[in-house]
Coordinates of C-alpha atoms in Angstrom, one line a residue:
Chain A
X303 CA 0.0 0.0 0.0
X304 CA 1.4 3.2 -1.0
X305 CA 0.4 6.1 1.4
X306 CA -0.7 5.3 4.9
X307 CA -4.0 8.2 4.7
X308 CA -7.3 7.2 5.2
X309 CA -7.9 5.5 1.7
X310 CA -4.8 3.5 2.4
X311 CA -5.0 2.3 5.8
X312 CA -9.0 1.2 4.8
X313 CA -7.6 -0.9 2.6
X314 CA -4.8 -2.5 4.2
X315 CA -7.6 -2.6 7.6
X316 CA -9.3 -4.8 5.2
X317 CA -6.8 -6.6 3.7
X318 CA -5.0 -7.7 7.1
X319 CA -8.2 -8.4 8.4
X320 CA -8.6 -11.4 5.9
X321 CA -5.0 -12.5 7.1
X322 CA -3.6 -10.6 3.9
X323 CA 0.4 -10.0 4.1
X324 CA 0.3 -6.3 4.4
X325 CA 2.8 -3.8 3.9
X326 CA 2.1 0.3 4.1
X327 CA 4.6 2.4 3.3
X328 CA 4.4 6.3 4.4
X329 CA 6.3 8.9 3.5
X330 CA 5.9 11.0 6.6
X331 CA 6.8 11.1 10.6
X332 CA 3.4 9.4 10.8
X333 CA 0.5 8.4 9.7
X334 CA -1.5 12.3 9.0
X335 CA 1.9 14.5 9.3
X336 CA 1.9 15.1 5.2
X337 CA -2.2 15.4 5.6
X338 CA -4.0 18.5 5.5
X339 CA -8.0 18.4 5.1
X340 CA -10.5 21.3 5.3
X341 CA -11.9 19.3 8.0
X342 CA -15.4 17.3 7.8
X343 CA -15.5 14.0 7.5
X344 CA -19.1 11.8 6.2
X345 CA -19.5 9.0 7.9
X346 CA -23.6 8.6 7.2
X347 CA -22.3 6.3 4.6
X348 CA -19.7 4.3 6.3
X349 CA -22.1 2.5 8.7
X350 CA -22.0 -0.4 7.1
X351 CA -18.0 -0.1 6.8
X352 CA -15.9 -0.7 9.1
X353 CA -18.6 0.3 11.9
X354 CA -16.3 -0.8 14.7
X355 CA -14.2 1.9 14.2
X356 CA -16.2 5.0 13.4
X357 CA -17.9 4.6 17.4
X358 CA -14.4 5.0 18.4
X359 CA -12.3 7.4 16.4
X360 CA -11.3 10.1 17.6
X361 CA -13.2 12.6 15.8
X362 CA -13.4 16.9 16.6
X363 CA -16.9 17.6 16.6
X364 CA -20.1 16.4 15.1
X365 CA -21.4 18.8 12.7
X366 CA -24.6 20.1 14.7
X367 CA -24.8 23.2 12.9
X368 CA -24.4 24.4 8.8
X369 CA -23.9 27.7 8.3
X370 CA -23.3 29.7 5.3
X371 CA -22.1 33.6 5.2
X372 CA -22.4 35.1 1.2
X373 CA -19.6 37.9 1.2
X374 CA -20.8 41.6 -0.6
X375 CA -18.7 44.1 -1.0
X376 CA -20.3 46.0 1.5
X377 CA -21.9 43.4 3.7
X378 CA -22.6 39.8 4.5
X379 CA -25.5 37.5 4.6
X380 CA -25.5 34.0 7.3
X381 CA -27.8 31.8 6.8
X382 CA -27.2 28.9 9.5
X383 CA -29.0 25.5 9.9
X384 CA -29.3 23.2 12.8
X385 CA -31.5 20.0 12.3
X386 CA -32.0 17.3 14.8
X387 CA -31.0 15.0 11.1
X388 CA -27.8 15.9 11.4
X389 CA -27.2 14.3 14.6
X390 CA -30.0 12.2 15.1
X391 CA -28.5 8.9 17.6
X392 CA -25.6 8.8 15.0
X393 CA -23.9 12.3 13.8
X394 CA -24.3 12.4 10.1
X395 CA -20.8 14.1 10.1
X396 CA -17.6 15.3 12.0
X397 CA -14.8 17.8 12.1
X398 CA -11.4 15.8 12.0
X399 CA -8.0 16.8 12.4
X400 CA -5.8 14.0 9.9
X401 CA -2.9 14.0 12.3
X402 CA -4.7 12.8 15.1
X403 CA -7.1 10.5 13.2
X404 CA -5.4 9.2 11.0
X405 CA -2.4 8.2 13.6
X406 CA -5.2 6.2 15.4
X407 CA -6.4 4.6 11.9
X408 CA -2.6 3.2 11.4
X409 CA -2.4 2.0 15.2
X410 CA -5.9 -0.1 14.5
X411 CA -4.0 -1.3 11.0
X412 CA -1.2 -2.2 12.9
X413 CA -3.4 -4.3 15.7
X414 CA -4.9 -6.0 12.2
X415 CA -1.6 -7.5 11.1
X416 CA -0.8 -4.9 8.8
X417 CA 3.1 -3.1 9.0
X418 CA 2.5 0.2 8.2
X419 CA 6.2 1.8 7.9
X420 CA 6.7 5.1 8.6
X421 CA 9.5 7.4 7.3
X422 CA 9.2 5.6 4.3
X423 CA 8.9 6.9 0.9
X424 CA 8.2 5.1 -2.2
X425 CA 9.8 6.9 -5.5
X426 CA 8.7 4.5 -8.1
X427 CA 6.1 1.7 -9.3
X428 CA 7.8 -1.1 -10.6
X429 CA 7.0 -2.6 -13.9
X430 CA 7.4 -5.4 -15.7
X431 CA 8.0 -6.3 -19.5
X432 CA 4.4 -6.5 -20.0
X433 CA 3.5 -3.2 -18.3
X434 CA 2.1 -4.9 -14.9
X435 CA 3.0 -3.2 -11.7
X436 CA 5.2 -5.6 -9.7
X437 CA 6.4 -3.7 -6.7
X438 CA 7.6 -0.7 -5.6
X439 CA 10.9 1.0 -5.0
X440 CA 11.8 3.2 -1.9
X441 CA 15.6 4.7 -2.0
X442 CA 18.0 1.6 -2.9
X443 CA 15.5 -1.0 -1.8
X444 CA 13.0 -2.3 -4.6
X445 CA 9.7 -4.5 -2.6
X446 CA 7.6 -6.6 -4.7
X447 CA 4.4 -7.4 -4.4
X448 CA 0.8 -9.7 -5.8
X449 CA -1.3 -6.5 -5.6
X450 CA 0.0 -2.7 -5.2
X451 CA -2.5 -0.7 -3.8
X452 CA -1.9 2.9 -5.3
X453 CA -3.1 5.7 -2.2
X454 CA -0.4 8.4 -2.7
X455 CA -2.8 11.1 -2.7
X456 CA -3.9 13.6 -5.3
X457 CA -0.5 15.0 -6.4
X458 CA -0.3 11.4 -8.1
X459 CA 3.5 11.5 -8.7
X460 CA 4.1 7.7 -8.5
X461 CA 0.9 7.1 -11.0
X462 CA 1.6 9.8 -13.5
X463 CA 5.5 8.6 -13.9
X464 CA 4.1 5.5 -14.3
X465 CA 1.5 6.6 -17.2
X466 CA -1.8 5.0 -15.0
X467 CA -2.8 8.5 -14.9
X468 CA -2.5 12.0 -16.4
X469 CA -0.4 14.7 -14.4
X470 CA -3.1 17.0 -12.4
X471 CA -3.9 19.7 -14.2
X472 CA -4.5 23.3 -13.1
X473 CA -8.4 23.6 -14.7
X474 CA -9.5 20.3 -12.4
X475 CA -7.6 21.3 -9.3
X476 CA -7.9 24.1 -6.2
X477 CA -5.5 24.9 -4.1
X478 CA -7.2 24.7 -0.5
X479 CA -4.9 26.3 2.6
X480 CA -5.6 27.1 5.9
X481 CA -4.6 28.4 9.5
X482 CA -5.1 26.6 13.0
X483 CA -6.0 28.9 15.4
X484 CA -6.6 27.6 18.9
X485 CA -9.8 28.5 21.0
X486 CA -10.9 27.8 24.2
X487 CA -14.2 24.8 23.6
X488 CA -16.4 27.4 25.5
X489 CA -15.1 29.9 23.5
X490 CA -16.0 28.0 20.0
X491 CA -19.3 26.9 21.6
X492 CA -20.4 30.6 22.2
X493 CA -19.6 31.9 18.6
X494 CA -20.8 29.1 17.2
X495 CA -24.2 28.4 19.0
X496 CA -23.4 25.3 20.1
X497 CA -23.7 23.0 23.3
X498 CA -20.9 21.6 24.5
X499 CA -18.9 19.0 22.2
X500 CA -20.3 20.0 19.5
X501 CA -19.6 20.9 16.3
X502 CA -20.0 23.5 13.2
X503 CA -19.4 23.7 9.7
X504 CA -19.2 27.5 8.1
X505 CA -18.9 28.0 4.9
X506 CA -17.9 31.5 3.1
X507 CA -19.1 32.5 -0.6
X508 CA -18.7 35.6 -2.3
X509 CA -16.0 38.9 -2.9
X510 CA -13.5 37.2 -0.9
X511 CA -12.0 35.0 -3.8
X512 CA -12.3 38.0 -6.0
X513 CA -14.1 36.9 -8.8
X514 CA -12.4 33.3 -8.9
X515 CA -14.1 30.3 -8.3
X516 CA -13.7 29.2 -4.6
X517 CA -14.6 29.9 -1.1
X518 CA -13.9 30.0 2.3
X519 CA -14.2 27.8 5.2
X520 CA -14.4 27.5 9.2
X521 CA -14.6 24.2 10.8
X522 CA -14.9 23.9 14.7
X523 CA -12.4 21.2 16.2
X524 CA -12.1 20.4 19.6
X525 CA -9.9 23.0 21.0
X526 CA -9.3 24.8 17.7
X527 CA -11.1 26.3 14.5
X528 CA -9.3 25.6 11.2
X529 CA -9.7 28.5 8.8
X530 CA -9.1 28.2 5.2
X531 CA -9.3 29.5 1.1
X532 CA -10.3 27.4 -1.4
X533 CA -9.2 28.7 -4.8
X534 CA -9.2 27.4 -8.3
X535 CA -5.6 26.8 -9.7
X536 CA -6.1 27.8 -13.2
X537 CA -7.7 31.4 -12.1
X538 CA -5.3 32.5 -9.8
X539 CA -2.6 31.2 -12.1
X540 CA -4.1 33.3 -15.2
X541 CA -4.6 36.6 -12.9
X542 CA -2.8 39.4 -14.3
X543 CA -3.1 41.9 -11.3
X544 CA -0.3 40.4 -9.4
X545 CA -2.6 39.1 -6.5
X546 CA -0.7 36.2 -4.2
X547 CA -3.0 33.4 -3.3
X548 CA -1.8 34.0 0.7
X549 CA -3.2 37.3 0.4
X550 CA -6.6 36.1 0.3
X551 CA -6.8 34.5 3.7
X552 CA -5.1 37.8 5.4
X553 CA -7.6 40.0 3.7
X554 CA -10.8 37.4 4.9
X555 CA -9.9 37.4 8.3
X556 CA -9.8 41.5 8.3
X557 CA -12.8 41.5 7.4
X558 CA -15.1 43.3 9.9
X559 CA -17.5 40.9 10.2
X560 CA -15.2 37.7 10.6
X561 CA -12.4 39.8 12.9
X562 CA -14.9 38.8 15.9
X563 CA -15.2 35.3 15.2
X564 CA -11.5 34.8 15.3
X565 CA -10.3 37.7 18.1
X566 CA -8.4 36.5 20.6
X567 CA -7.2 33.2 19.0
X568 CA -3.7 31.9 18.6
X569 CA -2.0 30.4 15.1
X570 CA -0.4 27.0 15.8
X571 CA -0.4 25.6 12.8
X572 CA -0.3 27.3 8.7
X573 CA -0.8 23.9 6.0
X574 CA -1.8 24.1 2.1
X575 CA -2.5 21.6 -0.1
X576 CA -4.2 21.0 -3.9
X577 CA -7.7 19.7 -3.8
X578 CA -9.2 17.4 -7.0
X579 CA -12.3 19.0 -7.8
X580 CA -12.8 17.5 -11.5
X581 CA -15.9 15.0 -10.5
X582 CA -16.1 11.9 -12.3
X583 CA -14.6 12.8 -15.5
X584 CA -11.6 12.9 -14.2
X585 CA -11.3 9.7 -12.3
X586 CA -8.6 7.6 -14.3
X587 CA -9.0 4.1 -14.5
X588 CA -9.0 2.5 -11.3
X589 CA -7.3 -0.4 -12.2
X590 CA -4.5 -2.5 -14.0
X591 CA -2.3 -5.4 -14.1
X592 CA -1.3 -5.9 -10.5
X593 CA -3.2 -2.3 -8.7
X594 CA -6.2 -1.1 -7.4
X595 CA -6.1 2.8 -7.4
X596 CA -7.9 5.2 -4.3
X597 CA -8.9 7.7 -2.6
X598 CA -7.2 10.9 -3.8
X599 CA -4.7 9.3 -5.7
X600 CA -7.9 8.4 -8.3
X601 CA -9.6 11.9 -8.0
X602 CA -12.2 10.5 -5.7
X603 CA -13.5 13.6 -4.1
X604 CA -16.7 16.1 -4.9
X605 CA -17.3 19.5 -3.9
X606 CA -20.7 20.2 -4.3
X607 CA -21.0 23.6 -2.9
X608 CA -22.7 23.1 0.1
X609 CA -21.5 19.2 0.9
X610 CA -17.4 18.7 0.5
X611 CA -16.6 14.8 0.3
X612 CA -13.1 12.7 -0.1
X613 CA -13.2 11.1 3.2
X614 CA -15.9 8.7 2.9
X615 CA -14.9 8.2 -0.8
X616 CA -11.5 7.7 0.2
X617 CA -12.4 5.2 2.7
X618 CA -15.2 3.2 0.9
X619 CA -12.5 2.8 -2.1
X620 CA -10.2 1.1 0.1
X621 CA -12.7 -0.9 1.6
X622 CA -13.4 -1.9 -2.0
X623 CA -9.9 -2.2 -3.1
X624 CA -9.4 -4.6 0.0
X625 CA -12.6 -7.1 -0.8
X626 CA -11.0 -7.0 -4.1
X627 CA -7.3 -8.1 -3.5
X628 CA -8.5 -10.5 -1.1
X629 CA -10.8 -12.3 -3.5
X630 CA -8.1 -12.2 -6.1
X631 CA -5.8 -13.5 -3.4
X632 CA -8.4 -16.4 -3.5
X633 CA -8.7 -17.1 -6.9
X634 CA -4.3 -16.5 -7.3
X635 CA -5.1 -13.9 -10.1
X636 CA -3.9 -10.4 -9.8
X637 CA -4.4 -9.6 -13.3
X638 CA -6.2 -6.5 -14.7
X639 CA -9.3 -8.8 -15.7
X640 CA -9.4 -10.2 -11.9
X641 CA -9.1 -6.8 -9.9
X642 CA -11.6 -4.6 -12.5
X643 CA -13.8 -6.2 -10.0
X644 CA -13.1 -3.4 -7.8
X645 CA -14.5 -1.0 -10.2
X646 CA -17.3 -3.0 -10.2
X647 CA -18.1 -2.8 -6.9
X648 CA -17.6 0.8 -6.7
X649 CA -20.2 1.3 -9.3
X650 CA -22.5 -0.4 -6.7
X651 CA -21.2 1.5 -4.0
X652 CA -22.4 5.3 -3.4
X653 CA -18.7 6.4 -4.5
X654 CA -19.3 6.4 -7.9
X655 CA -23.2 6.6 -7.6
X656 CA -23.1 10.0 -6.0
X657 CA -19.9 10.7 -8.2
X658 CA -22.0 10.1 -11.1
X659 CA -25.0 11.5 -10.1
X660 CA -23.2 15.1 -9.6
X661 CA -21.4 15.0 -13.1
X662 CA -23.1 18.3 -13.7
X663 CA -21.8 20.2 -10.5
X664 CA -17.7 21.0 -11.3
X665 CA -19.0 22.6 -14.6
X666 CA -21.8 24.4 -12.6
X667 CA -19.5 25.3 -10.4
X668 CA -17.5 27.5 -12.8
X669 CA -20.0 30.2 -13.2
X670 CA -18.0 33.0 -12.0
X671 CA -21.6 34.5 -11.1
X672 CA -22.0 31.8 -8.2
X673 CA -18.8 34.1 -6.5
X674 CA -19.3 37.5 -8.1
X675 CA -22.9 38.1 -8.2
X676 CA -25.1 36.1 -6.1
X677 CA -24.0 36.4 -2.6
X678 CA -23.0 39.9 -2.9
X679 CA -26.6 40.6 -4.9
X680 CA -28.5 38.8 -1.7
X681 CA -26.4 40.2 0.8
X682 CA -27.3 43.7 -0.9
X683 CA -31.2 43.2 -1.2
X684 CA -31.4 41.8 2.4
X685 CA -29.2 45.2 4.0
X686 CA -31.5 47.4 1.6
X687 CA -34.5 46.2 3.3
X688 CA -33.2 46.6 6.9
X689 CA -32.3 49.9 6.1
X690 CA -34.2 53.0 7.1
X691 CA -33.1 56.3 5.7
X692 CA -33.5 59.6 6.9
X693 CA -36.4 60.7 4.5
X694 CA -39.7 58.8 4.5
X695 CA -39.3 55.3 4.0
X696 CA -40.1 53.1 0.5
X697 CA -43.0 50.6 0.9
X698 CA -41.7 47.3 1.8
X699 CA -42.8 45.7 -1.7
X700 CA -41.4 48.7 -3.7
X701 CA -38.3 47.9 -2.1
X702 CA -38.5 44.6 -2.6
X703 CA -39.4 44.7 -6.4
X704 CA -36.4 47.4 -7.0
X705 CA -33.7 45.3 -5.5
X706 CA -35.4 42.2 -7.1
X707 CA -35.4 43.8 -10.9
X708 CA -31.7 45.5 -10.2
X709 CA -30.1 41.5 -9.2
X710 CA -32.0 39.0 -10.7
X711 CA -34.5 40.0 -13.6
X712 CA -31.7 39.8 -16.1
X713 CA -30.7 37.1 -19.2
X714 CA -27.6 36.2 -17.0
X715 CA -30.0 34.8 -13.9
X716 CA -32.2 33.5 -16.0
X717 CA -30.0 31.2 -18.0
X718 CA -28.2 30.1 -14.7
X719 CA -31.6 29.0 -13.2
X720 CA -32.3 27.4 -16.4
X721 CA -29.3 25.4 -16.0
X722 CA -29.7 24.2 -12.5
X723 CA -32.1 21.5 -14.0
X724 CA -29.1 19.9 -15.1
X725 CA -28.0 19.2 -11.0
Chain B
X1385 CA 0.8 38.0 10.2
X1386 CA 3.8 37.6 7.6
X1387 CA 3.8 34.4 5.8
X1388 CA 7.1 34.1 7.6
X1389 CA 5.7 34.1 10.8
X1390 CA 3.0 31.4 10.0
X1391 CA 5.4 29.0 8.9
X1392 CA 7.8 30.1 11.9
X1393 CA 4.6 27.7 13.7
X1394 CA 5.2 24.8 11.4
X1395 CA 6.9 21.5 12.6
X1396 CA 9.7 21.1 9.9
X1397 CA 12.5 19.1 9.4
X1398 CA 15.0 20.6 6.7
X1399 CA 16.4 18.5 3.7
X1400 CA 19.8 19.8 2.5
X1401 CA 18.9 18.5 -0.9
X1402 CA 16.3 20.4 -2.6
X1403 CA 13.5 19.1 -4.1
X1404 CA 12.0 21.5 -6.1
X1405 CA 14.2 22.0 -9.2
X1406 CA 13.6 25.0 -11.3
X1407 CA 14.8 24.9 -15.0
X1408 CA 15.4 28.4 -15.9
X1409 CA 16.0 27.9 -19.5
X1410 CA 12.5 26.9 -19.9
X1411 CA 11.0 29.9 -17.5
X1412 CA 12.6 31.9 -19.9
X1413 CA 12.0 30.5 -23.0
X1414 CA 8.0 28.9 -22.5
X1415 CA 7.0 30.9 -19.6
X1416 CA 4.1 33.8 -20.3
X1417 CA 2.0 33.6 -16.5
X1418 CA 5.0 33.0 -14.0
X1419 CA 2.2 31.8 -12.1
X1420 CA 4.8 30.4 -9.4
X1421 CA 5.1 33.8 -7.8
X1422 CA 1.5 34.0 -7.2
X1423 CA -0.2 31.1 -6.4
X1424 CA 2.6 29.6 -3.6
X1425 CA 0.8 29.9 -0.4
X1426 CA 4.0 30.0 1.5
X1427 CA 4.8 32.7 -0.5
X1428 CA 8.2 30.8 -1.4
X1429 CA 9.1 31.6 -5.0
X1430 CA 10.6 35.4 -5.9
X1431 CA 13.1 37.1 -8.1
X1432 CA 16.6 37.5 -7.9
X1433 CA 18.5 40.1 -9.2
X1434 CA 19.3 38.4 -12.4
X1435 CA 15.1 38.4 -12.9
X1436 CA 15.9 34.6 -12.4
X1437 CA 13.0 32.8 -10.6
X1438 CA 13.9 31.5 -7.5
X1439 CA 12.4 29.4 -4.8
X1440 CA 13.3 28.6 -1.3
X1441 CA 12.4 25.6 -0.8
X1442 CA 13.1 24.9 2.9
X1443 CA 9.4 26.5 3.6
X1444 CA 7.2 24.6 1.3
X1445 CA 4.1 23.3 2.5
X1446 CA 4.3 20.1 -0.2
X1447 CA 0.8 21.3 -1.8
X1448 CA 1.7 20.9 -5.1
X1449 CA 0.3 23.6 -6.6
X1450 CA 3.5 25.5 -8.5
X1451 CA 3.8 22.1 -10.4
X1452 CA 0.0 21.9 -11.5
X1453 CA 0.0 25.6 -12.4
X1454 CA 3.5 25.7 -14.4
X1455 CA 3.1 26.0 -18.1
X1456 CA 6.1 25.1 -19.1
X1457 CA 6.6 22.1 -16.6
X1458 CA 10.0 23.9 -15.9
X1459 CA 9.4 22.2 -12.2
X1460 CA 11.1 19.0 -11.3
X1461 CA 8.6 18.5 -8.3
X1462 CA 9.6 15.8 -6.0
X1463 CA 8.2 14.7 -2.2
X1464 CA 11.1 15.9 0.3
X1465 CA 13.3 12.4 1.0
X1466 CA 12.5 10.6 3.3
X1467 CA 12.6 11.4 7.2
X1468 CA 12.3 15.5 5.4
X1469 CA 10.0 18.2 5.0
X1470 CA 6.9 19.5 6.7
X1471 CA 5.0 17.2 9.8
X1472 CA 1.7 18.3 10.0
X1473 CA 0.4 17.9 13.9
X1474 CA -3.1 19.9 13.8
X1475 CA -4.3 19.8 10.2

């Protein structure tokens, strides 16, 4: 298994579990040091996976409460959700921070049977003669192997030098970075509107990403919030004003009506990472002559504005990769034709189901108008009615027929609603 | 807060081998966007003198996202070796 991160160590859990000689090889201190995550995990659909260990992990927060602030120029909108759904006797969802979870995923591997080796990087797939992937190689050292599991994360260096996938490319990819600010639990409970333990999700839209696709993001962990940009690649790349994507974040958090959320917290911790956010046409082929591909490392993640997913997908495709290998392990075929069963399974599975399902949504997502227009225009008409002015006032549905013609009674809305059917 | 100062916070353990390798005959043959100097979010590439681009390394937060936006590919991008480079403990 290459990379020890969630998609890996579900696997190799899986695979050492059916008394499968494991090996994991991880290129950092441990298990979660290389990792950085915005920070919610599903787990609504890994009940039937692995349950044993999603009572026990050691998760931030569950996600009691969604909340969503659209960014004007001028002013904000919040919307916020609580919903006795979300938590219901199971949480639907929880804030995670990787370097704690998944540190406590490779311990439970380990427990399995499994060696997951730490400090240990893999440069290369092998190959042989006939193009199947036979092992790996790691400094002078060259491991074989009946089945490489490929979970090396969504820089893919290992699977694009070995031509099982393209190189990531700017159009399909974000960069997503964040801060770690520590905050007392009361402290996060107050702002937040939560009771004790638990857990919000709080989402930005709007001016802040100036005019590129993206958005920002607070989630609530136990004793800290992790605060973060989400950009598109390709846009800030093609940006001509000389704007650095750091600036972003410093600019966000000045904003008037964010500086109280944050006062009085401490940075402990500054991480970045890209973020696949191509949808299914971008997955690769999941599998070949001796490998299974997952998580990350096949573009197995969906942002779909409101929900943000890898996690579960990550998971579920080891879990899949594992059931895989192990039947093949059975049958003493590790060719191509034995583990495309894997993709078969994930077509059952809600990986590429929901995958599938939201093919429309990284196109949709594009619209620069879902960042320049609409948060800013509902932010606007929502101020303009709370507004009274020194002269006598407007009637209420003058006001609200003014705003209503000046945002959204134009070609532009109505071809974007037109093409919401597609969702 | 500088860029500086946020990293300052970072766990990491220096390599004296880099592994970012920039090849400046194609920045300045290919190159239109130098997109490096914008999109780092350790702010780690810049100028020198010459108008070469160059990076320091020793801060980079392994994201990945110089190589993806580089036109020219003029980036060898490789993980830190082993035992090197950033270790996350809050993320």
């Amino acid at each position: 298994v290459v990379g020890g991160g969630l998609a890996g160590l579900s696997a190799a859990y899986g695979m050492a579990m059916a008394g499968v000689e494991v090996l994991v090889l991880e290129r950092g201190d441990y298990s979660g040091a290389k990792n950085v995550t915005g920070g919610r995990m599903y787990v609504s659909s890994l009940r039937g996976i692995y349950p044993e260990l999603w009572s026990e992990a050691p998760f931030e927060r569950p996600v009691a409460r969604e909340v969503v602030t659209l960014v004007g120029k001028d002013e904000q909108t919040t919307v916020e959700t609580a919903s006795d759904r979300f938590l219901k006797t199971e949480p639907q969802s929880y804030t995670v921070v990787r370097a704690k979870l998944d540190r406590w995923l490779a311990d439970r591997v380990s427990e399995q049977g499994a060696m997951v080796l730490t400090k240990m990087k893999a440069d290369a797939l092998l190959k042989d003669g006939t193009g199947r992937v036979t092992g790996i190689r790691a400094g002078d050292d060259e491991i074989g192997a009946d089945a490489i599991i490929i979970a090396e994360g969504v820089l893919g260096l290992l699977g694009t030098e070995a031509r099982l996938r393209p190189r990531p490319d700017p159009l399909h990819h974000a960069l997503g970075y964040k801060e770690i600010l520590e905050l007392s639990p009361s402290t996060i409970e107050d702002r937040w509107h939560l009771n004790p333990g638990e857990g919000a999700a709080h989402l930005f839209a709007g001016t802040l990403t100036r005019g590129m696709t993206g958005g920002g993001f607070i989630y609530t962990n136990r004793e800290s919030i992790s605060l973060g940009i989400v950009v598109s690649i390709e846009q800030m790349a093609r940006r001509t004003d000389g704007l650095e994507s750091w600036q972003l974040l410093d600019d966000f958090k000045e904003l008037p009506q964010i500086r109280p959320l944050l006062a009085g917290s401490t940075l402990v911790e500054y991480s970045a990472h890209a973020i696949a956010e191509g949808g299914i046409a971008q997955v690769p082929r999941l599998w070949g002559d001796g490998y299974v591909m997952v998580g990350d490392a096949a573009g197995l993640s969906l942002n779909a504005l409101l929900t943000v997913r890898g996690m579960d997908f990550a998971v579920a495709s080891g879990y899949y990769a594992a059931q895989t290998v192990v039947a093949a392990k059975k049958q003493k075929d590790f060719s191509g034709a034995s583990l495309s069963t894997y993709e078969q399974r994930m077509r059952q599975s809600f990986v590429l189901r929901d995958l599938l399902s939201s093919k429309g949504i990284p196109q949709a997502l594009e619209n620069e108008r879902l960042v320049t227009h609409y948060p800013g225009a509902l932010a606007n008409l929502l101020s303009g009615l709370y507004t009274i002015g020194p002269g006598p006032d407007v009637k209420l549905s003058r006001k609200v027929a003014a705003a209503a013609r000046r945002h959204f009674l134009d070609p532009a809305t109505l071809k974007d609603l037109w093409s919401l059917r597609k969702l | 807060m500088s860029i500086d100062a946020k990293l300052g916070q970072n766990a990491f353990k220096l390599d004296k081998q880099a592994h970012i390798v920039i090849n400046q005959s194609v920045c300045r043959t290919s190159c239109v966007n130098r997109a490096c100097l914008t999109v780092c979010p350790a702010d780690l590439y810049s100028l020198n003198p010459e108008g070469e681009i160059v990076i320091n390394w020793e801060g980079c937060l392994e994201c990945g996202t110089c190589m993806i936006s580089c036109d020219g590919k003029a980036l060898s991008w490789q993980y830190p070796q082993t035992e090197f480079g950033v270790q996350y403990r809050s993320s």
